[in-house]
Short mmCIF file of C-alpha atoms in Angstrom, two decimals:
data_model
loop_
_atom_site.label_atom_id
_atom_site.label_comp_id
_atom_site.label_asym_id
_atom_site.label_seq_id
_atom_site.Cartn_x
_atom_site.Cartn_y
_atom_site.Cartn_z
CA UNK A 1 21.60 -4.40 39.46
CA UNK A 2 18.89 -3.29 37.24
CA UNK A 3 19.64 -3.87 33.45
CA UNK A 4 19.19 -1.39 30.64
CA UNK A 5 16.57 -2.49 28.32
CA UNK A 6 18.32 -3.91 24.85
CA UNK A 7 15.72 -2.54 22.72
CA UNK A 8 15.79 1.34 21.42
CA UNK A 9 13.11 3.51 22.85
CA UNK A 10 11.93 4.08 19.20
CA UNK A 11 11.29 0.38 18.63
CA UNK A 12 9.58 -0.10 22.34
CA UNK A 13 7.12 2.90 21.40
CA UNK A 14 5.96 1.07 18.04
CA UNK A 15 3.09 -1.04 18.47
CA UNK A 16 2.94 -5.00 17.07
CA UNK A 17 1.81 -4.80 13.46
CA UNK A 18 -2.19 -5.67 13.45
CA UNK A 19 -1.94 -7.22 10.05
CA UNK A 20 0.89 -10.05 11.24
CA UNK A 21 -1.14 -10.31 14.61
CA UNK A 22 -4.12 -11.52 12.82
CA UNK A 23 -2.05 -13.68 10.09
CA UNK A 24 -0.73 -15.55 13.76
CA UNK A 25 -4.07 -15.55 15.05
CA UNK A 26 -5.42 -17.07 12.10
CA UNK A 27 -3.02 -20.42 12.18
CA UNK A 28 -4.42 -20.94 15.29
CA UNK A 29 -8.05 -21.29 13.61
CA UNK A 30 -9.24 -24.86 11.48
CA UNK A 31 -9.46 -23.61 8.07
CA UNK A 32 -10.15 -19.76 8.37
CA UNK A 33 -11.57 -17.86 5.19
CA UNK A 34 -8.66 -14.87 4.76
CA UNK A 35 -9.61 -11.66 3.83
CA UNK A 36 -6.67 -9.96 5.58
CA UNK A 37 -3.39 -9.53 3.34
CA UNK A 38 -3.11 -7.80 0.28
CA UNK A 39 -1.41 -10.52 -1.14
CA UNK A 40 -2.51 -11.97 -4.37
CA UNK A 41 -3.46 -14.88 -4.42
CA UNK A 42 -2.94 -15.21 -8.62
CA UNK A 43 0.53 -17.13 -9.74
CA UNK A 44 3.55 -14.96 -11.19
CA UNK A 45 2.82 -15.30 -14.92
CA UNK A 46 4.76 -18.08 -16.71
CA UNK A 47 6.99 -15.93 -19.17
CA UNK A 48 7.86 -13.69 -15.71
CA UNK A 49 8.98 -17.46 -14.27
CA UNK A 50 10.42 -18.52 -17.47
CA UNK A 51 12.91 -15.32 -17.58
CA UNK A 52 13.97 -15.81 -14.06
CA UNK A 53 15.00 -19.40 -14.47
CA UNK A 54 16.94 -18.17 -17.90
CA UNK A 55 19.05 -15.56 -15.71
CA UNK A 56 19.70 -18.21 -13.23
CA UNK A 57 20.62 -20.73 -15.67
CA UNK A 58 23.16 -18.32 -17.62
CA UNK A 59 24.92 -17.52 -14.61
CA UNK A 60 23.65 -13.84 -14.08
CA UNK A 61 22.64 -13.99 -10.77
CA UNK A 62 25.00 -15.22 -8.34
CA UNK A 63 26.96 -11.95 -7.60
CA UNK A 64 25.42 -8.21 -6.57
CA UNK A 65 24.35 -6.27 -9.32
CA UNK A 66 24.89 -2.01 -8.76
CA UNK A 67 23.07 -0.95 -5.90
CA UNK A 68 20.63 0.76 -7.86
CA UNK A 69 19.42 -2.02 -10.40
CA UNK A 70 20.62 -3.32 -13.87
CA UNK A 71 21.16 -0.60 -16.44
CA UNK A 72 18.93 -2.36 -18.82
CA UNK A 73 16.08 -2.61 -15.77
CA UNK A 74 16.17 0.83 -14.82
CA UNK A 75 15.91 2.02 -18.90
CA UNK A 76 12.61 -0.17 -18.94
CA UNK A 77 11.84 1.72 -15.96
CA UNK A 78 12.07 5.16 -17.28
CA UNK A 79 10.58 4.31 -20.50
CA UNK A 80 7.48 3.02 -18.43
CA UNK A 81 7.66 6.02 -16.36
CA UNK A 82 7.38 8.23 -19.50
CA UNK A 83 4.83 6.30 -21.51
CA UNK A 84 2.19 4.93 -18.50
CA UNK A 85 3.21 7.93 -15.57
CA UNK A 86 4.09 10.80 -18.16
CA UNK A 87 7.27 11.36 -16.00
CA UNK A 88 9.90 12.36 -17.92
CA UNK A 89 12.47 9.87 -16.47
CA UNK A 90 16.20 9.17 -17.11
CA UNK A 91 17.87 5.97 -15.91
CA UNK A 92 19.95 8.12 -13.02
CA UNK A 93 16.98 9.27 -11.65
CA UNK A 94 15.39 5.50 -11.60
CA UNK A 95 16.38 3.13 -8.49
CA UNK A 96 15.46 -0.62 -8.10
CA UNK A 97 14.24 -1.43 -4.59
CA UNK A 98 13.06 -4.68 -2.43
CA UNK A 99 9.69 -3.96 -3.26
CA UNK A 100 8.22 -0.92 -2.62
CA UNK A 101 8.40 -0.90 1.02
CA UNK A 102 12.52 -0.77 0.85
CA UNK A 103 12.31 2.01 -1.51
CA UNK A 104 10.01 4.04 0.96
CA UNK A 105 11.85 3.25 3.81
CA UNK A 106 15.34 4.16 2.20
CA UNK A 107 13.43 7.73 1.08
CA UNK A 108 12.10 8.46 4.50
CA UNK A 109 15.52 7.66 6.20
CA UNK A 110 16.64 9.86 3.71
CA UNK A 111 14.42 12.94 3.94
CA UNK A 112 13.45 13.19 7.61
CA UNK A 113 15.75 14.27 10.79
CA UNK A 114 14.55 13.10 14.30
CA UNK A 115 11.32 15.22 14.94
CA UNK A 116 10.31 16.49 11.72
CA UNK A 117 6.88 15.67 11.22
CA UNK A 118 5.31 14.22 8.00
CA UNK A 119 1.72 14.18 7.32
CA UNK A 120 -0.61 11.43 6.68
CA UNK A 121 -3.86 11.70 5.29
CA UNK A 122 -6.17 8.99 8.01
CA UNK A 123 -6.48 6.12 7.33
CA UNK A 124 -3.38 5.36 5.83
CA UNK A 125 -0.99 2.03 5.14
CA UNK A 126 0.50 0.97 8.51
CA UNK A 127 3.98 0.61 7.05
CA UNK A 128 4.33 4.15 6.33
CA UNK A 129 3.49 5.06 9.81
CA UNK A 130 6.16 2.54 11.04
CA UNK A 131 8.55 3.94 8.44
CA UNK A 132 8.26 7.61 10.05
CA UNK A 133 8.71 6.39 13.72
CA UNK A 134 11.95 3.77 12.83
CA UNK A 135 13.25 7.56 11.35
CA UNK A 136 12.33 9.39 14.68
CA UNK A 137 10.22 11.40 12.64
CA UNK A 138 6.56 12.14 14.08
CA UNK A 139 3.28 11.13 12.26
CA UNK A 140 0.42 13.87 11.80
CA UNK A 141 -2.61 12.27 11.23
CA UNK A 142 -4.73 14.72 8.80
CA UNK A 143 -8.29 12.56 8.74
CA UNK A 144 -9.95 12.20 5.01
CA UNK A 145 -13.63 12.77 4.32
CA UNK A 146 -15.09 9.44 4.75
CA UNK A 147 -18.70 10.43 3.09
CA UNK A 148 -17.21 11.88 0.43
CA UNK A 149 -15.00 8.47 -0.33
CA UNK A 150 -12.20 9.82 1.83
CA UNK A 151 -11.24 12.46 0.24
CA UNK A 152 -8.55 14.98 1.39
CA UNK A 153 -9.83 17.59 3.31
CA UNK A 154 -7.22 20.61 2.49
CA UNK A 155 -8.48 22.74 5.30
CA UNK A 156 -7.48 20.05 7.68
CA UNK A 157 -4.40 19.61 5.34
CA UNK A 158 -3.04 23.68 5.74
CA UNK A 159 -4.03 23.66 9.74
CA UNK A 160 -1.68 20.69 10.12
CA UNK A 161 1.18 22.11 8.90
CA UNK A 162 3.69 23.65 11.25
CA UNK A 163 7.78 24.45 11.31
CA UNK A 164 8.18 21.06 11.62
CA UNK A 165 6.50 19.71 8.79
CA UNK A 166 9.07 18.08 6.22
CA UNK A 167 6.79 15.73 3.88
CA UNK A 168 3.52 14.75 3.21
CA UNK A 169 3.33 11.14 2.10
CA UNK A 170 0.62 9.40 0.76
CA UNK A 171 -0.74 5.76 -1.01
CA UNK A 172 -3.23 6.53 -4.30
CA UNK A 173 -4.94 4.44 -5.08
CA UNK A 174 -4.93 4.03 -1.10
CA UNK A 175 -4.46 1.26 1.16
CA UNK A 176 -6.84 0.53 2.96
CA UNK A 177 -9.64 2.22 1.65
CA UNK A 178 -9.09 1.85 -2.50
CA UNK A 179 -9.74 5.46 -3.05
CA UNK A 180 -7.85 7.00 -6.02
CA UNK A 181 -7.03 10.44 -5.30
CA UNK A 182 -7.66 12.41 -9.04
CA UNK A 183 -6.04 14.73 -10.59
CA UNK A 184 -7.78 18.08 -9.51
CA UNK A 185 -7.10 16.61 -5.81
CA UNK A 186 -3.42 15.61 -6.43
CA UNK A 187 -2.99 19.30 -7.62
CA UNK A 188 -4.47 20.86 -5.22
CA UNK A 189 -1.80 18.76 -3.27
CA UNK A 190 1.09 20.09 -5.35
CA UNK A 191 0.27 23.44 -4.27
CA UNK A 192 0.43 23.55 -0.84
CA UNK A 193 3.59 20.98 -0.95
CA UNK A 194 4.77 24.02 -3.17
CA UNK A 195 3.50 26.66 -0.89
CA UNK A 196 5.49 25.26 2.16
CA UNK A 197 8.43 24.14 0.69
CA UNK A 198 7.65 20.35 1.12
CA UNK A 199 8.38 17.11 0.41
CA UNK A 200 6.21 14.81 -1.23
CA UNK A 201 6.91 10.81 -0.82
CA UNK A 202 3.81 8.84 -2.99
CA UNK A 203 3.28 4.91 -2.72
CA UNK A 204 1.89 3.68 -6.06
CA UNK A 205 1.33 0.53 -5.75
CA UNK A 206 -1.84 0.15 -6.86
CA UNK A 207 -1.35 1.93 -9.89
CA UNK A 208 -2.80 0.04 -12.51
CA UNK A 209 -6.04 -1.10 -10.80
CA UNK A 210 -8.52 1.72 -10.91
CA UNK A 211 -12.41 1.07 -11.97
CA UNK A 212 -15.63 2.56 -12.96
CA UNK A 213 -13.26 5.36 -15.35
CA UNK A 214 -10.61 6.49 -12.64
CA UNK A 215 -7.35 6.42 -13.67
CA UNK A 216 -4.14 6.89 -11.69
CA UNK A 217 -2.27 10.39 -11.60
CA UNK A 218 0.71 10.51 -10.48
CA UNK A 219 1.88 13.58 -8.90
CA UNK A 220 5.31 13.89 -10.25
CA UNK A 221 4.18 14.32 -13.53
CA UNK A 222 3.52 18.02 -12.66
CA UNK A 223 6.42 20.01 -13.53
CA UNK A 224 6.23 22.52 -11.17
CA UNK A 225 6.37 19.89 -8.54
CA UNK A 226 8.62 17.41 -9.84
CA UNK A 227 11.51 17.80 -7.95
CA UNK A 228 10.11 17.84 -4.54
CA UNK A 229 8.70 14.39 -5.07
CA UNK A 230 9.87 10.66 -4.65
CA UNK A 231 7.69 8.46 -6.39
CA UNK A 232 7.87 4.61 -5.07
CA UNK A 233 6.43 1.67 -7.49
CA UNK A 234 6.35 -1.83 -7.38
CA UNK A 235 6.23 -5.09 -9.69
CA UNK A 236 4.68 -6.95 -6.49
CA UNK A 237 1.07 -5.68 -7.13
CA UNK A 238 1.06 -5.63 -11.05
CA UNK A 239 2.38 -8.71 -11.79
CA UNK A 240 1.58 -10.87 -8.96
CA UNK A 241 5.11 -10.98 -7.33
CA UNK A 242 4.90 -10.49 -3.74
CA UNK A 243 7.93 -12.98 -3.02
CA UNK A 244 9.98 -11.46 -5.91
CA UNK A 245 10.75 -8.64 -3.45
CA UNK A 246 11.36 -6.12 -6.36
CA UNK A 247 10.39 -2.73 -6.98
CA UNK A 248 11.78 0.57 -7.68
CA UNK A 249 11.49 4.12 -6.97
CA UNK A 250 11.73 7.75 -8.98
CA UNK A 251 13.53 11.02 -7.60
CA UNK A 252 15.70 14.25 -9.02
CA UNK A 253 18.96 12.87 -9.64
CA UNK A 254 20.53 15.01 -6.86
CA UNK A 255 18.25 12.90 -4.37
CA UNK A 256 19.13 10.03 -5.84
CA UNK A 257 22.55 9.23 -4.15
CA UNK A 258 21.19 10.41 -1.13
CA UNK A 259 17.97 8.10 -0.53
CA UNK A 260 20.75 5.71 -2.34
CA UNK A 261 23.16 5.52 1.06
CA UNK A 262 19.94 4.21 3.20
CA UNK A 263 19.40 1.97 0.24
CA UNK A 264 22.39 -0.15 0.72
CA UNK A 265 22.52 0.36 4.39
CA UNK A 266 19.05 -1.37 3.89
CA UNK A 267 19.69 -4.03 1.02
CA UNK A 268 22.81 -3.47 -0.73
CA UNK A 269 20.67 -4.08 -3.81
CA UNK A 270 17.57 -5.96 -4.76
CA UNK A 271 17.61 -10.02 -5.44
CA UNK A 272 19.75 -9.75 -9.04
CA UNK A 273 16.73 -12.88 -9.81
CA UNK A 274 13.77 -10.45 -9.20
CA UNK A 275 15.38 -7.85 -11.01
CA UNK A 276 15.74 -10.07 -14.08
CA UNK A 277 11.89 -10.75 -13.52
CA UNK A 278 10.80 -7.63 -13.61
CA UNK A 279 12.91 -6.58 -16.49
CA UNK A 280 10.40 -9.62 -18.31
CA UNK A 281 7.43 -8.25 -16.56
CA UNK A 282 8.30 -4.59 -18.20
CA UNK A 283 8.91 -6.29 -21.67
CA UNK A 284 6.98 -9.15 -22.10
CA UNK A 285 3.20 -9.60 -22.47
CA UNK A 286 0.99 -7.36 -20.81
CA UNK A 287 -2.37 -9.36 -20.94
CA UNK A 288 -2.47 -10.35 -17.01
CA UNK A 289 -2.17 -7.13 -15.83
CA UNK A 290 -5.63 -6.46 -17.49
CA UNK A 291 -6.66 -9.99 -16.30
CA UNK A 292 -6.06 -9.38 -13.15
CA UNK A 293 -7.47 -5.92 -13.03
CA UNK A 294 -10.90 -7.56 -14.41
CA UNK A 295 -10.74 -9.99 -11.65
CA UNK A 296 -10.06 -7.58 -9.05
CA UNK A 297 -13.27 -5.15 -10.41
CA UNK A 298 -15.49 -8.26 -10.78
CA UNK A 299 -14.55 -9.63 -6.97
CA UNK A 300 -14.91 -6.21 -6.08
CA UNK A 301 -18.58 -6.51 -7.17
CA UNK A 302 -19.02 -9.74 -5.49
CA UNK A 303 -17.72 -8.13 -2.17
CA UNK A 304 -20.00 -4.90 -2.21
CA UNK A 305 -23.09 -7.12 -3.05
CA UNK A 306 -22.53 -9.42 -0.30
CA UNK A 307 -21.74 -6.24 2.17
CA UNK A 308 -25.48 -4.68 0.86
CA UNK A 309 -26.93 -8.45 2.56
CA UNK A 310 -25.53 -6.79 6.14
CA UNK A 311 -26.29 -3.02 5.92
CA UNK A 312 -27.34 -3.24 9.48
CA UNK A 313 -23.81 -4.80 10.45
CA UNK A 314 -21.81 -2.19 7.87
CA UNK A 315 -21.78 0.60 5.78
CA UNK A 316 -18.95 1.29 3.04
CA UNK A 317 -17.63 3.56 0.82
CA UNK A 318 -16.70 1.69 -2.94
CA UNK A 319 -13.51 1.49 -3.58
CA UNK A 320 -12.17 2.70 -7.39
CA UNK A 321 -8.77 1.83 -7.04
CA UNK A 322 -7.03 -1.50 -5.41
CA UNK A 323 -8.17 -4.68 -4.03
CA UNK A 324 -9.36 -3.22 -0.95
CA UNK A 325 -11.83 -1.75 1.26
CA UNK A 326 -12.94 -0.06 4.45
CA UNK A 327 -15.66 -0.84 5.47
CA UNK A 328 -17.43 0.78 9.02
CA UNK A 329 -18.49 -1.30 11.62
CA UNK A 330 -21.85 0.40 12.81
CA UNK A 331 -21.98 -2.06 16.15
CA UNK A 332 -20.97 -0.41 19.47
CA UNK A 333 -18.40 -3.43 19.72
CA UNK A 334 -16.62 -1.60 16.24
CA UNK A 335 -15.24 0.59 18.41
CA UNK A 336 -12.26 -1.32 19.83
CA UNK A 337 -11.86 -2.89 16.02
CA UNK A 338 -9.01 -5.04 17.09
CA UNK A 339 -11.90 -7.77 19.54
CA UNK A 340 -14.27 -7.11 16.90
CA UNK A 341 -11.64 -8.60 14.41
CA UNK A 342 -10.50 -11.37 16.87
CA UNK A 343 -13.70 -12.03 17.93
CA UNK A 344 -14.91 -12.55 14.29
CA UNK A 345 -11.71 -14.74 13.62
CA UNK A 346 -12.28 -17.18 16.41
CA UNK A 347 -16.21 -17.14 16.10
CA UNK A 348 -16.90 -17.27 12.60
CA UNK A 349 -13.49 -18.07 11.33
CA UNK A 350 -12.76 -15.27 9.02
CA UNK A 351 -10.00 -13.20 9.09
CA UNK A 352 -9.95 -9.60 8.60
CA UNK A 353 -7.70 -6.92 9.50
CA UNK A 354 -8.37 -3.95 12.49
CA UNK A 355 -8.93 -0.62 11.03
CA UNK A 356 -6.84 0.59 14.07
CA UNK A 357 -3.67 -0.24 12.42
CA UNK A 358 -4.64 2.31 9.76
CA UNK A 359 -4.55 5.39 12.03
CA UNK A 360 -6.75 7.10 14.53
CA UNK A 361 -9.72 7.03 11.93
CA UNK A 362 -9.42 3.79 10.90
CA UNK A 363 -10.89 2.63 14.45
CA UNK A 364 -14.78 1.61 14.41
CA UNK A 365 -13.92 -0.03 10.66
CA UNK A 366 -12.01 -3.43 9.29
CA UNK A 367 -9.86 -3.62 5.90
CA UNK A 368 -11.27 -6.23 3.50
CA UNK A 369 -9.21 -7.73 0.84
CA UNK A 370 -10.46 -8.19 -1.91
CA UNK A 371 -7.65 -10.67 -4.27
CA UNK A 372 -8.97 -13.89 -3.38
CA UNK A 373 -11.15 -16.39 -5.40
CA UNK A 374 -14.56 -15.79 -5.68
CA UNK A 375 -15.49 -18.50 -3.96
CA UNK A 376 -13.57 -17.72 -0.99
CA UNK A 377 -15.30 -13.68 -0.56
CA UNK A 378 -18.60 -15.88 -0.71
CA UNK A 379 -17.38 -18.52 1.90
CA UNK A 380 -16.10 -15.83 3.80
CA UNK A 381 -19.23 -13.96 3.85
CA UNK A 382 -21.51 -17.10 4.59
CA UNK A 383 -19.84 -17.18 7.46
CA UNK A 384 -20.20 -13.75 8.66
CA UNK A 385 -24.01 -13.94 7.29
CA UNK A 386 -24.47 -17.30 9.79
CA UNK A 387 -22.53 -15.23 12.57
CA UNK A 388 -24.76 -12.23 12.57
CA UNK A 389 -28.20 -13.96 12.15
CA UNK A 390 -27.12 -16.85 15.18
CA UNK A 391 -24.84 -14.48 17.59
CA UNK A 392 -24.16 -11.03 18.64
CA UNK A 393 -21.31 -9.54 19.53
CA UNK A 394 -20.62 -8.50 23.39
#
């Protein structure tokens, strides 16, 4: 008798995440130079720790807090909201999430029904194209203007949109290309999400790491558009806190119980620890966060000089937002970018990520990361410098 397969159709038809592929690849490999995750590689700042360990030593942690955060988190929250986002925020319409990834995925399950179709400017973060398939929704890929630093391309943008079309969702600055979408193009946005009765779901991540005088916009601070957008945050990037697993998210308070029932379906609520952390990271110091911006915008540097050494191997657009970039591959072998990335990994022992798992555009490029040391982007690239003067790819 022939068995039923255990697995849902919608989990068969997603593919094996690129980025985890290569972090497994890379164990395999004596002391690989990573330039794959967009992980920090920078400490949680002491007075973050310190707070944390306070919580946990005056008994505040060991039980759920509300699903939705700490009142006292989600006030910090709004107030940062106001004064860094100008969006007018009240504490109902403020959520605390595991990072931001939860938060997205709790919105999407949320806002999309089994085949409405949600647009994604190309390339765009792999988790948000998982996050539309685990919802049976259906990914449109709208490609960005690579020469012009990947901008949206609006024409492309209107042509996409059908009957179907729920949401547009989007990362600014972007992963993986660290463009920062400005104002003029974020209201250009508003107005078609406006036009056709859309939703709007942004990933912000990135927000406070924007160079050469871009700053971060964020969409919901438009009035007119305010209410058809969720805006998702995160203490993981600003603060160094991948492991914290904290974030939060911003909606109209009518949304809010709604994206709230996939929430604790998802979570219950985030680690009560993490959200005690956070609540320092909001009120404490806020020296690092310029720290590590500087550091990011200096490696940055580093990365782009070191990419100028191998113009005949790649060609880039710099990135003004984030701690990453997308570079193109101009060998033929770029084209299948998942052997090009293996082949560098287990040749030259330095791991990047396939610009396949970014979308269909992201093929013939690789995502660099650029939150390491110094020393490692130059050991990294000494490698790939020794690789393409002694080898060539076939």
């Amino acid at each position: 008798m022939k068995l039923r397969h255990c697995a849902s159709q919608r989990v068969q038809e997603i593919s094996k995440s690129a980025i985890h592929e290569m972090t497994r690849l890379s164990k395999q490999v004596e002391d690989p130079s990573f330039l794959s995750w967009a992980k920090p590689t920078a400490d949680t700042p002491e007075h973050i720790k310190e707070a944390a360990i306070r919580a946990i030593r005056d008994g505040l942690v060991g039980g759920y807090s509300g699903n939705a955060g700490i009142p006292a988190l989600r006030e910090q929250i709004a107030k940062k909201l106001e004064r860094d986002n100008n969006i007018p925020a009240d504490p109902a319409e403020v959520m605390t999430t595991v990072g931001a990834v939860e938060g997205l995925t709790s919105t999407v399950m949320a806002l999309i029904d089994p085949g409405d179709e949600v647009i994604l400017p190309s390339p765009t973060y792999s988790t948000h194209v998982l996050q539309v398939r685990l919802a049976s929704g259906v990914p449109v890929f709208v490609p960005a203007v690579e020469e012009e630093g990947f901008a949206f391309d609006f024409d492309a943008f209107r042509e996409a949109i059908t009957p179907k079309t729920k949401a547009v969702m989007l990362c600014t600055p972007n992963n993986p290309t660290g463009t920062v979408f400005g104002e003029q193009q974020l209201r250009r946005l508003a107005e078609l999400v406006l036009e056709n009765d859309l939703m709007l779901i942004t990933d912000e991540a990135y927000e406070y790491f924007t160079y050469d005088g871009e700053k971060h916009f964020s969409i919901a601070s438009i009035p007119e558009v305010r209410k058809k957008v969720v805006s998702c945050f995160t203490f993981t990037k600003t603060y160094a806190m991948t492991g914290w697993r904290i974030g939060y998210l911003h909606a109209d308070a009518s949304l809010i119980p709604h994206i709230g029932k996939a929430h604790i379906a998802c979570s219950i609520c985030p680690p009560v620890v993490s959200q005690y952390a956070a609540l320092a990271a909001l009120t404490g110091p806020q020296e690092c966060v310029a720290e590590f911006r500087e550091h990011y915008r200096s490696a940055r540097d580093i990365m782009c000089a070191r990419l100028d050494r191998l113009s005949s191997v790649f060609e880039y657009q710099k990135p003004t937002g984030s701690y990453l970039m997308f570079p193109r591959i101009l060998a033929d072998e770029g084209r299948d970018s998942m052997s090009f990335c293996k082949k560098l990994l287990r040749e030259a022992r330095v791991s990047t990520t396939p610009g396949i798992a970014f979308g269909p555009t992201g093929e013939n490029h690789l995502r660099l990361s650029f939150c390491v040391p110094d020393a490692e982007i130059h050991r990294a690239f000494d490698r790939i410098e020794a690789y393409f003067d002694g080898a060539e790819l076939g």
